[in-house]
Coordinates of C-alpha atoms in Angstrom, one line a residue:
X495 CA 0.4 -29.3 -9.0
X496 CA 3.5 -27.5 -8.9
X497 CA 4.3 -27.0 -4.8
X498 CA 4.1 -23.6 -4.0
X499 CA 7.2 -21.1 -3.0
X500 CA 6.7 -19.3 1.0
X501 CA 7.1 -15.4 0.9
X502 CA 9.5 -15.9 3.9
X503 CA 11.1 -17.6 1.9
X504 CA 11.8 -15.6 -0.8
X505 CA 12.3 -12.4 2.3
X506 CA 15.0 -15.2 3.4
X507 CA 16.7 -15.1 0.1
X508 CA 17.0 -11.8 -0.6
X509 CA 18.4 -10.8 2.6
X510 CA 21.2 -12.8 1.6
X511 CA 21.4 -10.8 -1.4
X512 CA 20.7 -7.2 -0.7
X513 CA 23.1 -7.0 2.8
X514 CA 22.7 -3.3 3.7
X515 CA 19.2 -4.0 5.3
X516 CA 18.5 -5.0 9.0
X517 CA 15.1 -4.1 8.9
X518 CA 12.8 -6.8 6.6
X519 CA 9.6 -7.7 6.8
X520 CA 6.5 -9.7 5.2
X521 CA 3.2 -7.7 4.9
X522 CA 4.0 -4.8 7.0
X523 CA 7.1 -2.7 7.0
X524 CA 8.1 -0.8 9.8
X525 CA 7.4 2.7 9.3
X526 CA 9.8 3.7 12.5
X527 CA 12.9 2.6 10.8
X528 CA 14.1 4.9 7.6
X529 CA 15.5 2.2 6.1
X530 CA 13.3 -1.0 5.8
X531 CA 12.2 -3.9 2.7
X532 CA 9.2 -5.4 2.9
X533 CA 7.9 -8.3 0.7
X534 CA 4.5 -8.2 -0.1
X535 CA 2.9 -11.4 -1.9
X536 CA 1.1 -9.9 -4.2
X537 CA -2.9 -10.2 -5.8
X538 CA -2.2 -8.8 -9.0
X539 CA -3.9 -10.9 -11.3
X540 CA -1.9 -13.0 -13.6
X541 CA -2.0 -14.6 -17.1
X542 CA -2.8 -18.8 -17.1
X543 CA 0.1 -20.3 -17.2
X544 CA -1.9 -22.7 -19.7
X545 CA -1.1 -20.3 -22.5
X546 CA 2.5 -20.2 -22.2
X547 CA 3.4 -24.0 -23.0
X548 CA 6.8 -23.4 -21.8
X549 CA 6.1 -22.3 -18.3
X550 CA 3.5 -25.1 -17.5
X551 CA 6.0 -26.8 -15.3
X552 CA 6.2 -23.3 -13.1
X553 CA 4.5 -21.4 -10.8
X554 CA 4.4 -17.9 -10.9
X555 CA 4.0 -16.0 -7.6
X556 CA 3.7 -11.8 -7.7
X557 CA 5.8 -10.2 -5.3
X558 CA 5.4 -6.6 -4.5
X559 CA 8.2 -5.1 -2.7
X560 CA 8.5 -2.0 -0.7
X561 CA 11.6 0.1 0.3
X562 CA 11.8 2.6 2.5
X563 CA 15.0 4.6 2.4
X564 CA 16.8 7.5 4.1
X565 CA 15.3 11.2 4.1
X566 CA 17.5 12.0 1.0
X567 CA 15.7 11.3 -2.5
X568 CA 18.7 10.7 -4.4
X569 CA 19.9 8.0 -2.0
X570 CA 16.9 6.3 -1.5
X571 CA 16.3 6.7 -5.3
X572 CA 19.5 4.8 -5.6
X573 CA 19.1 1.8 -3.6
X574 CA 15.6 1.4 -5.4
X575 CA 17.7 0.9 -8.6
X576 CA 20.1 -0.3 -7.5
X577 CA 17.7 -3.2 -6.1
X578 CA 16.3 -3.0 -9.2
X579 CA 18.3 -4.1 -11.4
X580 CA 20.0 -6.7 -8.8
X581 CA 17.1 -8.7 -9.5
X582 CA 15.6 -8.0 -12.3
X583 CA 16.2 -10.9 -15.2
X584 CA 18.6 -13.0 -12.3
X585 CA 17.9 -17.3 -11.4
X586 CA 18.1 -18.2 -8.6
X587 CA 17.8 -21.0 -6.1
X588 CA 16.3 -21.4 -3.2
X589 CA 16.2 -24.6 -1.3
X590 CA 15.7 -26.5 -4.1
X591 CA 12.9 -24.0 -6.1
X592 CA 14.7 -22.7 -9.3
X593 CA 14.1 -19.1 -9.4
X594 CA 13.9 -16.6 -11.8
X595 CA 12.6 -13.0 -11.2
X596 CA 10.8 -11.3 -14.1
X597 CA 10.7 -7.3 -13.1
X598 CA 7.3 -5.6 -14.1
X599 CA 8.1 -1.7 -15.3
X600 CA 11.2 0.0 -16.3
X601 CA 12.1 1.1 -12.3
X602 CA 11.2 1.4 -9.9
X603 CA 8.2 3.3 -8.6
X604 CA 8.6 6.3 -6.9
X605 CA 5.9 6.4 -3.7
X606 CA 7.1 9.8 -2.7
X607 CA 7.7 10.3 1.5
X608 CA 5.2 9.8 4.3
X609 CA 4.4 12.3 7.2
X610 CA 8.1 11.5 8.8
X611 CA 10.1 12.8 5.0
X612 CA 11.5 8.8 4.6
X613 CA 11.3 7.8 1.0
X614 CA 9.7 4.9 -0.8
X615 CA 9.6 2.9 -3.8
X616 CA 8.1 -0.3 -4.7
X617 CA 9.5 -2.2 -7.4
X618 CA 6.7 -5.1 -9.1
X619 CA 7.9 -8.9 -10.5
X620 CA 7.1 -11.8 -10.5
X621 CA 8.9 -14.8 -9.1
X622 CA 8.9 -18.0 -11.7
X623 CA 9.6 -20.6 -9.8
X624 CA 9.7 -25.0 -10.5
X625 CA 10.2 -27.8 -8.1
X626 CA 12.8 -30.3 -7.8
X627 CA 15.6 -28.8 -10.4
X628 CA 19.2 -28.8 -7.7

């Protein structure tokens, strides 16, 4: 059994590569902030790893990033696209876990604006990880 990578570790890593956001959370976003990112451990159904012989030594953590980014649509869309491009197909280490990101869909999902006019986007991804490679 592969030891599970914790969502808080993913959030802490992302804070080091997405540096212009000071408001990070897990599981719930701060609706009082115009610039905030929340990391959610997603419950979407995954294919069984046993179907993929090359991936049997990996765990998969489905993640949703929720981005709230200003009342300007162009600024919010640009930031969401920048994060998507930064993360898609990236690989890195978190502690002694080797991580690879596979972003889903063709880009961020536009969720429109909230009741305060702040635009929101989600980025859906699968984080593949394997312990003990560092």
